Amino acid sequence: MHNSGSEARHMSLKNLDILFNPQRIAVIGANEDERSIGYHIFRNLIGKGFKGIVHPVNPDMGGVQGVEAYPTVSDIPHPIDLALVATEPQHLPAVLGDCGRKGVKGIAILAPDHAARIGRPSLIRDRIRQLSALYGCRVLGPNSLGFLRPAINLNASLYTKLPQRGHIAFISESGIFSTEFLEHAISKKVGFSYFISLGAKQDINIADTIDFLGGDGSTRAIFLLLRTINNGRRFMAAVRNFARTKPIVVVKPGRGGSYSLLADPHLPAMEDLIYEAVFKRAGCLRVDDILDLLSMVETIAKQNRPKGKRLMIISNSIAPTEMAIDALHAMGGVLAAPGPR
Amino acid sequence: MHNSGSEARHMSLKNLDILFNPQRIAVIGANEDERSIGYHIFRNLIGKGFKGIVHPVNPDMGGVQGVEAYPTVSDIPHPIDLALVATEPQHLPAVLGDCGRKGVKGIAILAPDHAARIGRPSLIRDRIRQLSALYGCRVLGPNSLGFLRPAINLNASLYTKLPQRGHIAFISESGIFSTEFLEHAISKKVGFSYFISLGAKQDINIADTIDFLGGDGSTRAIFLLLRTINNGRRFMAAVRNFARTKPIVVVKPGRGGSYSLLADPHLPAMEDLIYEAVFKRAGCLRVDDILDLLSMVETIAKQNRPKGKRLMIISNSIAPTEMAIDALHAMGGVLAAPGPR
């Protein structure tokens, strides 16, 4: 029992790695209609420098955007690492079952208004759990916008542009905010290792993602746009583990004010205080404003986390140096003195 | 003997139709190197609205620009209507042999500097004749830039843009001039039914193309950029047949002057006089300047060819009417008078 559990966990982690580093992708629901998400998801993958292979899946079309299509994912005569699902919600149960039988390693369910449109969300939730339990298949979403991997020119998402490659991993629970953030980051030339939209987190959650990124050599910092934490203990453990070696910055709307659209007016301020305590104990930095902190995060990503509290300040003017020393003390730092020689 | 000859001719015509209206295309030599023609030819076909299916063929890559590739055209598990050949010249004999065995219906050999780079042009010429004789396969080029079919969003060429759809078929023997002409035509929003670069005409020649376009309902006029005619009799017959119902306009550099780069300085003026006579007898209109005539050709394409010589002129001013009548008489026309009531 313990063995098979640890084996399943190992397989789950391995499949998470395959999901985010796919060689062969199926776009289920790819088509020629510019108003559909299946059109854009497929278009983002073709002719954009991604070195893997992408298959459109569409039961009604022999070819999509010039590329041979297959009626179902099972008809593709190759193993599939990642299936991007862009079908209408009513086809989801059948599509997910098909992916399971095919042995697809990872699935991203992309649909911005999935929750509103699906008739029986519990049916989908059960199907996703089955996929995970039976086949070790990992599922991003539903309601995910997908993910970006600039280093391998992979845009497996509904985002229209790929930022430059870099060392920040961005994990978002919000669709709209992540889109705005990405636009801003691109305009400021901030680079990313990963840009992940988690969506409804029915399988892959924040802790899984942080664990996975902890083992990724190209990621030097995590930037997390959070709405809710389902499993506090798992979250704490994952953040603590990551924050031991690399910085992790959290934006959690809910203090009221600038993110009032996202904040739940019925939420007691108490809950936010608990989050605040959790972040502090886990060792991550909470900030209030996403956009102005971009350049700070970029700086963090470019250097290693300081090992201690001591900072040496070299300056050519007294007044600003005094201000810097005050700020250092206020944050709990200590002024370092040069040793002998 | 006569039977099999007529059958081969029928098959040749049918395959010409398939070549210009392909359902499934192979791009031999498609790749990821932006400096290569194989990169651009494949890119022009994917995600641009063409409803057929396009397969990259490359022995060294599993996928090209995100699309599954096959090592050779024979490995594609479907019949191929058109193979666009973008390989290095030294691979041409093997590639053409492979296309023949596969039963490819049409081939376009695209390479701007093919003639200069190929070691044994006679080997290629013989192979092309074999393909035609043994398999009825039709070959455009070598040295062709390919062709455009705006009505079906098909850019099977090295031209970077597709003009709008229209009723003029453009046939060119010149690469550079056709590229400039296309740019100009696009800027003036002139539409085309076909835009064909013939290249070295080792199989498909001008007469074949005119015959084919004579049967095409969407073509109302031909615009021909000519350099040499190999088979005068066939050319005359084809032009005469087409010109019976639709206008055909020829630009044939060689009078000296504006096209001095193309004109052969050793060519006696006599030869040009012969061409002049041929054009006149065949019933096509010769013009000297390509670009200024675009709007005239567009006008021709929009109306049927006049059945007789009579023209009625309706005007509100005497002087310009007299000038128009003079011009009509100079061109051999007759002023028409309205009948009784």
XYZ file of C-alpha atoms in Angstrom:
682
model
C 0.000 0.000 0.000
C 2.725 2.409 1.004
C 4.819 1.282 -1.930
C 2.120 1.785 -4.526
C 1.301 5.171 -2.979
C 4.897 6.342 -3.244
C 5.087 4.931 -6.760
C 1.950 6.824 -7.764
C 3.445 9.981 -6.249
C 6.687 9.448 -8.146
C 4.730 8.905 -11.368
C 2.650 12.002 -10.663
C 5.777 14.138 -10.277
C 7.311 12.629 -13.404
C 4.139 13.289 -15.377
C 4.078 16.879 -14.097
C 7.551 17.257 -15.572
C 6.343 15.768 -18.880
C 3.284 18.036 -18.878
C 5.476 21.139 -18.589
C 8.155 19.812 -20.997
C 6.105 18.072 -23.663
C 7.522 16.579 -26.851
C 4.190 15.846 -28.483
C 1.018 17.853 -27.929
C -2.590 17.263 -28.976
C -4.923 20.248 -29.257
C -8.398 18.814 -28.759
C -10.920 21.113 -30.379
C -8.412 22.843 -32.680
C -10.256 24.435 -35.588
C -10.448 27.188 -38.207
C -12.955 29.476 -36.509
C -11.162 32.610 -35.329
C -13.800 33.220 -32.664
C -13.013 29.919 -30.920
C -10.296 29.290 -28.355
C -9.310 26.103 -30.215
C -8.225 28.261 -33.150
C -5.936 30.456 -31.065
C -4.441 27.709 -28.900
C -3.389 25.754 -31.984
C -2.150 28.861 -33.787
C 0.043 29.799 -30.801
C 1.867 26.467 -31.123
C 2.577 26.302 -34.847
C 5.436 28.082 -36.587
C 6.506 29.852 -33.383
C 9.787 28.038 -32.771
C 8.561 25.209 -30.523
C 10.609 22.132 -31.433
C 8.040 19.493 -30.472
C 5.156 18.171 -32.562
C 1.568 19.380 -32.331
C -1.491 17.466 -33.571
C -4.890 19.083 -34.031
C -7.783 16.862 -32.913
C -11.174 17.531 -34.462
C -13.792 14.917 -35.385
C -15.239 17.108 -38.154
C -12.112 18.212 -40.030
C -9.419 16.310 -41.932
C -6.978 19.191 -41.556
C -6.781 22.246 -39.325
C -4.826 25.349 -40.391
C -3.011 23.220 -42.968
C -2.053 20.434 -40.542
C -3.422 16.888 -40.578
C -6.071 16.410 -37.876
C -7.249 13.267 -36.060
C -10.870 12.579 -35.046
C -9.934 11.707 -31.446
C -6.749 11.714 -29.396
C -6.775 7.881 -29.536
C -6.412 8.028 -33.319
C -2.994 9.709 -33.074
C -0.435 6.962 -33.785
C 2.053 8.270 -31.191
C 2.157 8.695 -27.400
C 0.906 12.120 -26.303
C 2.640 14.060 -23.529
C 0.179 16.911 -23.231
C -3.416 17.356 -24.353
C -4.721 20.916 -24.473
C -8.491 20.686 -24.223
C -10.454 23.441 -25.938
C -13.741 21.655 -26.610
C -17.197 22.779 -25.587
C -17.885 21.878 -21.925
C -20.469 19.202 -22.794
C -17.778 17.139 -24.553
C -15.378 17.258 -21.602
C -16.329 13.930 -19.939
C -15.894 11.963 -23.188
C -12.661 13.789 -24.063
C -11.137 13.193 -20.623
C -12.059 9.487 -20.755
C -10.410 9.247 -24.154
C -7.240 10.933 -22.852
C -7.078 8.451 -19.977
C -7.385 5.402 -22.233
C -4.785 6.881 -24.593
C -2.346 7.253 -21.699
C -1.884 11.003 -22.114
C 0.598 12.170 -19.454
C -0.793 15.628 -18.811
C -3.913 17.610 -19.654
C -4.627 21.315 -19.536
C -8.321 22.189 -19.636
C -8.480 25.644 -21.159
C -11.699 27.593 -21.171
C -12.068 31.007 -19.638
C -15.716 30.592 -18.665
C -15.721 26.888 -17.939
C -17.281 27.125 -14.489
C -20.197 29.188 -15.742
C -20.923 26.987 -18.750
C -20.582 23.471 -17.436
C -23.782 21.705 -16.429
C -22.432 19.200 -13.926
C -19.091 20.351 -12.485
C -19.026 17.364 -10.103
C -18.946 14.980 -13.085
C -15.820 16.689 -14.406
C -14.233 16.764 -10.953
C -14.810 13.017 -10.529
C -13.425 12.304 -13.986
C -10.279 14.318 -13.220
C -9.752 12.393 -9.954
C -10.181 9.120 -11.834
C -7.570 10.154 -14.405
C -5.126 10.966 -11.661
C -5.804 7.808 -9.626
C -6.007 5.319 -12.515
C -3.405 6.646 -14.922
C -1.246 9.101 -12.957
C -2.327 11.698 -15.501
C -1.912 15.286 -14.247
C -4.540 17.908 -14.994
C -4.130 21.691 -15.094
C -7.450 23.499 -14.582
C -10.275 23.490 -15.468
C -10.559 27.216 -16.156
C -6.820 27.452 -16.737
C -5.437 29.805 -19.376
C -2.587 27.322 -19.878
C 1.122 27.940 -19.448
C 4.153 29.503 -21.146
C 7.743 28.226 -21.426
C 9.737 30.985 -23.152
C 13.009 28.990 -23.083
C 11.543 26.372 -25.444
C 9.251 28.793 -27.340
C 6.231 26.946 -26.004
C 2.970 28.851 -25.744
C 0.485 26.244 -24.492
C -2.038 28.869 -23.559
C -4.583 31.488 -24.474
C -2.070 34.268 -23.825
C -1.326 35.957 -27.119
C 2.372 36.641 -26.601
C 5.413 34.877 -25.238
C 7.612 36.960 -22.895
C 11.377 36.644 -23.087
C 13.097 33.816 -21.253
C 14.253 34.483 -17.714
C 14.443 33.104 -14.195
C 11.134 34.075 -12.613
C 8.330 31.539 -12.407
C 4.906 33.136 -12.261
C 2.007 31.115 -10.860
C -1.439 32.651 -11.072
C -4.866 31.737 -9.845
C -6.426 34.697 -11.597
C -7.054 34.790 -15.331
C -7.635 38.479 -15.998
C -4.916 39.747 -13.666
C -2.353 37.350 -15.090
C -3.110 38.615 -18.600
C -2.593 42.235 -17.564
C 0.513 41.311 -15.618
C 1.950 39.502 -18.651
C 1.362 42.491 -20.943
C 3.110 44.735 -18.464
C 5.986 42.297 -17.942
C 6.536 42.002 -21.705
C 6.579 45.794 -22.105
C 9.210 45.974 -19.339
C 11.180 43.081 -20.884
C 10.935 40.930 -17.759
C 11.877 37.321 -18.487
C 10.191 34.179 -17.165
C 11.112 30.522 -16.750
C 7.451 29.501 -16.355
C 4.175 31.394 -16.555
C 1.401 29.138 -15.256
C -2.332 29.739 -14.962
C -3.659 27.212 -12.431
C -7.383 27.788 -12.902
C -9.688 25.756 -10.653
C -6.853 23.573 -9.236
C -8.872 20.343 -9.270
C -5.698 18.290 -9.606
C -2.519 20.381 -9.877
C -2.475 22.844 -6.972
C -0.137 25.588 -5.779
C 1.945 23.293 -3.557
C 2.511 20.787 -6.424
C 3.655 23.605 -8.656
C 6.009 25.116 -6.063
C 7.504 21.659 -5.394
C 8.009 21.124 -9.109
C 9.622 24.541 -9.618
C 11.906 23.934 -6.628
C 13.612 21.264 -8.713
C 13.866 23.448 -11.810
C 17.348 24.857 -12.368
C 16.174 27.756 -14.511
C 13.814 29.129 -11.832
C 15.465 31.484 -9.320
C 12.329 33.042 -7.834
C 8.599 32.448 -7.688
C 6.019 35.144 -8.057
C 2.646 33.905 -6.815
C -0.726 35.538 -7.454
C -2.961 33.855 -4.908
C -6.675 33.803 -4.206
C -7.324 30.890 -1.841
C -5.332 28.105 -0.221
C -7.143 24.779 0.071
C -4.565 22.758 1.974
C -2.656 25.072 4.310
C -0.262 22.418 5.615
C 0.847 21.286 2.134
C 1.165 24.927 1.040
C 3.315 25.819 4.079
C 5.597 22.841 3.539
C 6.075 23.589 -0.154
C 6.735 27.308 0.355
C 9.117 26.700 3.258
C 11.075 24.179 1.254
C 11.379 26.479 -1.758
C 12.048 29.641 0.292
C 15.023 27.952 1.940
C 17.089 28.609 -1.203
C 15.147 30.963 -3.450
C 12.851 33.943 -2.866
C 9.098 33.581 -3.192
C 6.869 36.637 -3.439
C 3.110 36.454 -2.889
C 0.395 38.847 -3.928
C -2.784 37.958 -2.069
C -5.626 40.384 -2.678
C -8.060 40.756 0.195
C -6.699 43.523 2.399
C -9.312 45.671 0.688
C -8.602 48.745 -1.376
C -6.929 48.248 -4.691
C -8.216 44.702 -5.277
C -11.777 45.287 -4.103
C -13.136 43.525 -7.203
C -11.455 40.314 -6.176
C -11.964 40.659 -2.437
C -14.936 38.948 -0.887
C -16.872 41.619 1.048
C -18.201 38.948 3.430
C -14.721 37.731 4.275
C -13.738 38.698 7.818
C -10.501 40.657 8.093
C -9.475 37.858 10.463
C -8.915 35.482 7.557
C -6.512 37.894 5.937
C -4.558 38.124 9.191
C -4.234 34.328 9.175
C -2.900 34.401 5.609
C -0.466 37.109 6.667
C 0.813 34.902 9.492
C 1.066 31.865 7.194
C 3.134 33.776 4.639
C 5.454 35.097 7.346
C 5.996 31.694 8.925
C 6.513 29.960 5.591
C 9.137 32.529 4.704
C 7.594 34.261 1.735
C 7.395 37.952 1.073
C 3.915 39.438 0.757
C 3.443 42.515 -1.395
C 0.335 44.519 -2.209
C 0.892 45.773 -5.704
C 1.686 43.499 -8.615
C 2.875 45.833 -11.292
C 5.258 48.166 -9.461
C 7.115 45.211 -8.024
C 8.102 43.710 -11.338
C 11.508 45.319 -11.469
C 12.174 44.374 -7.842
C 11.352 40.751 -8.599
C 13.618 40.853 -11.614
C 16.426 42.069 -9.342
C 15.738 39.295 -6.836
C 15.816 36.735 -9.620
C 19.222 37.920 -10.742
C 20.995 37.357 -7.426
C 21.169 34.584 -4.877
C 19.223 34.848 -1.659
C 21.438 36.499 1.035
C 22.738 33.948 3.536
C 22.594 36.249 6.570
C 21.366 39.602 7.804
C 24.540 41.607 7.213
C 24.752 44.188 4.435
C 27.691 46.365 3.463
C 26.825 49.797 2.063
C 29.358 51.636 -0.099
C 28.490 55.264 -0.837
C 29.962 58.665 -1.701
C 27.479 60.782 0.259
C 26.433 60.824 3.904
C 22.681 61.646 3.831
C 21.466 58.829 1.540
C 23.763 56.402 3.360
C 22.087 57.274 6.653
C 18.686 56.698 5.059
C 19.814 53.327 3.731
C 21.118 52.312 7.164
C 17.789 53.316 8.742
C 15.902 51.210 6.192
C 18.222 48.256 6.815
C 17.648 48.434 10.556
C 13.891 48.785 10.095
C 13.865 45.492 8.119
C 15.935 43.717 10.769
C 19.268 43.876 8.946
C 22.686 44.527 10.423
C 25.407 46.761 9.007
C 28.457 44.718 8.046
C 31.975 45.999 8.729
C 34.943 45.008 6.578
C 37.286 42.499 8.265
C 41.029 43.171 8.845
C 42.743 43.905 5.468
C -0.476 3.721 -79.742
C -2.835 6.576 -80.443
C -5.061 5.478 -77.595
C -2.322 5.346 -74.981
C -1.007 8.705 -76.193
C -4.381 10.368 -75.792
C -4.803 8.674 -72.427
C -1.428 9.976 -71.254
C -2.431 13.442 -72.474
C -5.723 13.220 -70.615
C -3.907 12.105 -67.456
C -1.376 14.905 -67.878
C -4.143 17.505 -68.055
C -5.918 15.955 -65.076
C -2.710 15.963 -63.059
C -2.108 19.609 -64.001
C -5.498 20.351 -62.493
C -4.566 18.409 -59.340
C -1.203 20.190 -59.134
C -2.911 23.598 -59.129
C -5.786 22.462 -56.850
C -4.044 20.207 -54.351
C -5.709 18.662 -51.308
C -2.525 17.297 -49.750
C 0.899 18.867 -50.133
C 4.372 17.666 -49.155
C 7.117 20.240 -48.616
C 10.349 18.357 -49.253
C 13.164 20.111 -47.439
C 10.907 21.975 -44.981
C 12.937 23.023 -41.950
C 13.510 25.464 -39.093
C 16.344 27.503 -40.584
C 15.038 30.952 -41.467
C 17.773 31.411 -44.076
C 16.523 28.431 -46.102
C 13.769 28.444 -48.709
C 12.304 25.274 -47.140
C 11.520 27.301 -44.018
C 9.595 29.987 -45.893
C 7.736 27.684 -48.288
C 6.383 25.635 -45.390
C 5.587 28.718 -43.312
C 3.576 30.229 -46.193
C 1.292 27.187 -46.167
C 0.526 26.796 -42.467
C -2.063 28.814 -40.567
C -2.826 30.997 -43.591
C -6.330 29.748 -44.357
C -5.504 26.980 -46.857
C -7.991 24.167 -46.215
C -5.831 21.277 -47.425
C -3.193 19.366 -45.471
C 0.532 20.055 -45.612
C 3.267 17.611 -44.563
C 6.867 18.666 -43.974
C 9.415 16.157 -45.300
C 12.854 16.174 -43.703
C 15.055 13.136 -43.033
C 16.784 14.835 -40.079
C 13.831 16.214 -38.102
C 10.872 14.561 -36.368
C 8.887 17.782 -36.480
C 9.153 21.027 -38.419
C 7.665 24.277 -37.073
C 5.541 22.212 -34.690
C 4.201 19.827 -37.354
C 5.036 16.132 -37.647
C 7.606 15.514 -40.389
C 8.327 12.414 -42.486
C 11.820 11.290 -43.577
C 10.801 10.895 -47.236
C 7.674 11.558 -49.260
C 7.137 7.767 -49.466
C 6.753 7.619 -45.686
C 3.629 9.802 -45.763
C 0.685 7.404 -45.293
C -1.550 9.290 -47.752
C -1.560 10.066 -51.493
C 0.194 13.352 -52.275
C -1.211 15.764 -54.858
C 1.643 18.238 -54.903
C 5.254 18.047 -53.761
C 7.069 21.352 -53.314
C 10.767 20.597 -53.600
C 13.097 22.871 -51.643
C 16.077 20.574 -51.151
C 19.677 21.275 -52.077
C 20.261 20.612 -55.811
C 22.415 17.523 -55.192
C 19.434 15.729 -53.623
C 17.104 16.460 -56.540
C 17.573 13.196 -58.502
C 16.824 11.030 -55.445
C 13.880 13.216 -54.396
C 12.327 13.162 -57.876
C 12.698 9.375 -58.086
C 10.989 9.067 -54.715
C 8.113 11.314 -55.847
C 7.625 9.146 -58.937
C 7.458 5.902 -56.969
C 5.075 7.518 -54.467
C 2.746 8.490 -57.317
C 2.837 12.221 -56.559
C 0.584 13.976 -59.108
C 2.476 17.230 -59.427
C 5.840 18.650 -58.418
C 7.094 22.212 -58.201
C 10.877 22.522 -58.028
C 11.517 25.761 -56.188
C 14.985 27.217 -56.009
C 15.868 30.681 -57.202
C 19.426 29.838 -58.237
C 18.907 26.251 -59.289
C 20.517 26.568 -62.711
C 23.680 28.066 -61.270
C 24.042 25.515 -58.487
C 23.222 22.211 -60.122
C 26.135 20.106 -61.300
C 24.456 18.053 -64.015
C 21.345 19.798 -65.330
C 20.865 17.085 -67.970
C 20.412 14.476 -65.224
C 17.540 16.496 -63.747
C 16.031 17.107 -67.181
C 16.055 13.376 -67.943
C 14.538 12.557 -64.568
C 11.730 15.070 -65.136
C 10.971 13.540 -68.566
C 10.887 10.094 -66.995
C 8.429 11.261 -64.335
C 6.160 12.664 -66.989
C 6.399 9.641 -69.297
C 6.197 6.895 -66.655
C 3.785 8.352 -64.131
C 2.025 11.266 -65.857
C 3.449 13.437 -63.089
C 3.590 17.152 -64.015
C 6.561 19.277 -63.031
C 6.713 23.053 -62.591
C 10.268 24.393 -62.926
C 13.056 23.894 -62.053
C 13.869 27.459 -61.035
C 10.198 28.185 -60.419
C 9.137 30.468 -57.569
C 5.947 28.396 -57.293
C 2.379 29.581 -57.664
C -0.412 31.407 -55.821
C -4.150 30.644 -55.658
C -5.736 33.494 -53.685
C -9.261 32.017 -53.925
C -8.230 29.010 -51.817
C -5.633 30.890 -49.706
C -2.901 28.751 -51.213
C 0.608 30.173 -51.307
C 2.699 27.356 -52.795
C 5.594 29.661 -53.491
C 8.479 31.791 -52.343
C 6.414 34.955 -52.729
C 5.877 36.428 -49.289
C 2.326 37.685 -49.734
C -0.920 36.513 -51.256
C -2.765 39.097 -53.394
C -6.538 39.314 -53.226
C -8.632 36.953 -55.327
C -9.631 38.097 -58.781
C -9.968 37.082 -62.413
C -6.535 37.698 -63.899
C -4.133 34.810 -64.342
C -0.510 35.904 -64.342
C 2.087 33.615 -65.922
C 5.716 34.605 -65.573
C 8.993 33.320 -66.873
C 10.940 35.845 -64.861
C 11.526 35.514 -61.131
C 12.629 38.997 -60.122
C 10.158 40.850 -62.323
C 7.254 38.739 -61.128
C 8.139 39.558 -57.513
C 8.161 43.298 -58.218
C 4.985 43.004 -60.234
C 3.258 41.160 -57.386
C 4.248 43.816 -54.821
C 2.866 46.501 -57.083
C -0.320 44.563 -57.824
C -0.955 44.009 -54.105
C -0.458 47.715 -53.359
C -2.999 48.532 -56.091
C -5.385 45.823 -54.823
C -5.410 43.960 -58.138
C -6.877 40.482 -57.748
C -5.657 37.255 -59.355
C -7.091 33.830 -60.101
C -3.618 32.319 -60.595
C -0.104 33.685 -60.224
C 2.334 31.174 -61.727
C 6.119 31.249 -61.967
C 7.094 28.804 -64.721
C 10.857 28.778 -64.204
C 12.863 26.645 -66.634
C 9.753 25.045 -68.243
C 11.281 21.565 -68.513
C 7.838 19.978 -68.357
C 4.992 22.476 -67.897
C 5.350 25.175 -70.557
C 3.464 28.327 -71.489
C 1.103 26.571 -73.905
C 0.137 23.922 -71.292
C -0.615 26.664 -68.801
C -2.685 28.726 -71.243
C -4.661 25.608 -72.227
C -5.292 24.816 -68.578
C -6.391 28.375 -67.758
C -8.707 28.381 -70.792
C -10.807 25.812 -68.959
C -10.778 27.714 -65.672
C -14.026 29.556 -64.982
C -12.467 32.046 -62.580
C -9.897 33.298 -65.127
C -11.150 36.080 -67.417
C -7.800 37.290 -68.759
C -4.190 36.173 -68.956
C -1.244 38.420 -68.342
C 1.921 36.824 -69.686
C 5.490 37.879 -68.906
C 7.497 36.126 -71.589
C 11.173 35.606 -72.295
C 11.413 32.847 -74.909
C 9.064 30.546 -76.776
C 10.371 27.033 -77.386
C 7.556 25.601 -79.461
C 6.039 28.358 -81.575
C 3.308 26.216 -83.114
C 1.996 24.946 -79.752
C 2.192 28.478 -78.333
C 0.240 29.952 -81.272
C -2.463 27.301 -81.015
C -2.884 27.769 -77.269
C -2.978 31.572 -77.442
C -5.378 31.584 -80.378
C -7.716 29.215 -78.621
C -7.726 31.245 -75.409
C -7.897 34.633 -77.161
C -11.064 33.556 -78.955
C -13.059 34.219 -75.774
C -10.819 36.051 -73.316
C -8.101 38.693 -73.625
C -4.446 37.775 -73.330
C -1.803 40.435 -72.808
C 1.902 39.762 -73.367
C 4.925 41.623 -72.110
C 7.967 40.456 -74.028
C 11.125 42.379 -73.184
C 13.637 42.651 -76.007
C 12.724 45.769 -77.936
C 15.577 47.356 -76.014
C 15.289 50.296 -73.667
C 13.481 49.762 -70.419
C 14.227 46.037 -70.136
C 17.838 46.198 -71.262
C 18.901 44.012 -68.326
C 16.810 41.160 -69.649
C 17.424 41.776 -73.339
C 20.167 39.839 -75.039
C 22.455 42.412 -76.701
C 23.476 39.826 -79.325
C 19.891 39.147 -80.294
C 19.078 40.538 -83.744
C 16.147 42.931 -83.855
C 14.783 40.520 -86.466
C 13.838 38.000 -83.787
C 11.783 40.579 -81.976
C 9.929 41.371 -85.195
C 9.071 37.688 -85.532
C 7.688 37.630 -81.977
C 5.690 40.749 -82.802
C 4.156 39.014 -85.816
C 3.427 35.853 -83.817
C 1.612 37.811 -81.101
C -0.434 39.689 -83.681
C -1.445 36.558 -85.567
C -2.267 34.626 -82.404
C -4.507 37.454 -81.294
C -2.777 38.667 -78.179
C -2.045 42.214 -77.188
C 1.600 43.140 -76.729
C 2.481 45.901 -74.299
C 5.835 47.353 -73.293
C 5.411 48.345 -69.696
C 4.254 45.960 -67.013
C 3.360 48.200 -64.140
C 1.379 50.994 -65.776
C -0.871 48.468 -67.455
C -2.116 46.863 -64.285
C -5.255 48.942 -64.029
C -5.990 48.414 -67.731
C -5.723 44.665 -67.293
C -8.005 44.838 -64.281
C -10.568 46.637 -66.458
C -10.250 44.022 -69.188
C -10.733 41.274 -66.643
C -13.966 42.823 -65.443
C -15.751 42.763 -68.813
C -16.280 40.256 -71.581
C -14.289 40.480 -74.761
C -16.218 42.579 -77.354
C -17.808 40.388 -80.030
C -17.300 42.848 -82.886
C -15.605 46.078 -83.873
C -18.483 48.436 -83.147
C -18.387 50.819 -80.197
C -21.014 53.304 -79.092
C -19.726 56.463 -77.423
C -22.017 58.464 -75.161
C -20.670 61.874 -74.138
C -21.673 65.377 -73.046
C -18.890 67.264 -74.822
C -17.777 67.427 -78.441
C -13.954 67.713 -78.274
C -13.182 64.587 -76.191
C -15.758 62.653 -78.209
C -13.915 63.515 -81.411
C -10.654 62.358 -79.837
C -12.272 59.082 -78.777
C -13.631 58.526 -82.291
C -10.159 59.168 -83.754
C -8.634 56.647 -81.359
C -11.333 54.098 -82.213
C -10.658 54.460 -85.927
C -6.902 54.248 -85.407
C -7.363 50.859 -83.687
C -9.627 49.585 -86.479
C -12.933 50.077 -84.672
C -16.195 51.298 -86.124
C -18.607 53.774 -84.561
C -21.925 52.109 -83.801
C -25.198 53.907 -84.416
C -28.329 53.156 -82.390
C -30.939 51.131 -84.313
C -34.535 52.359 -84.826
C -35.982 52.772 -81.295
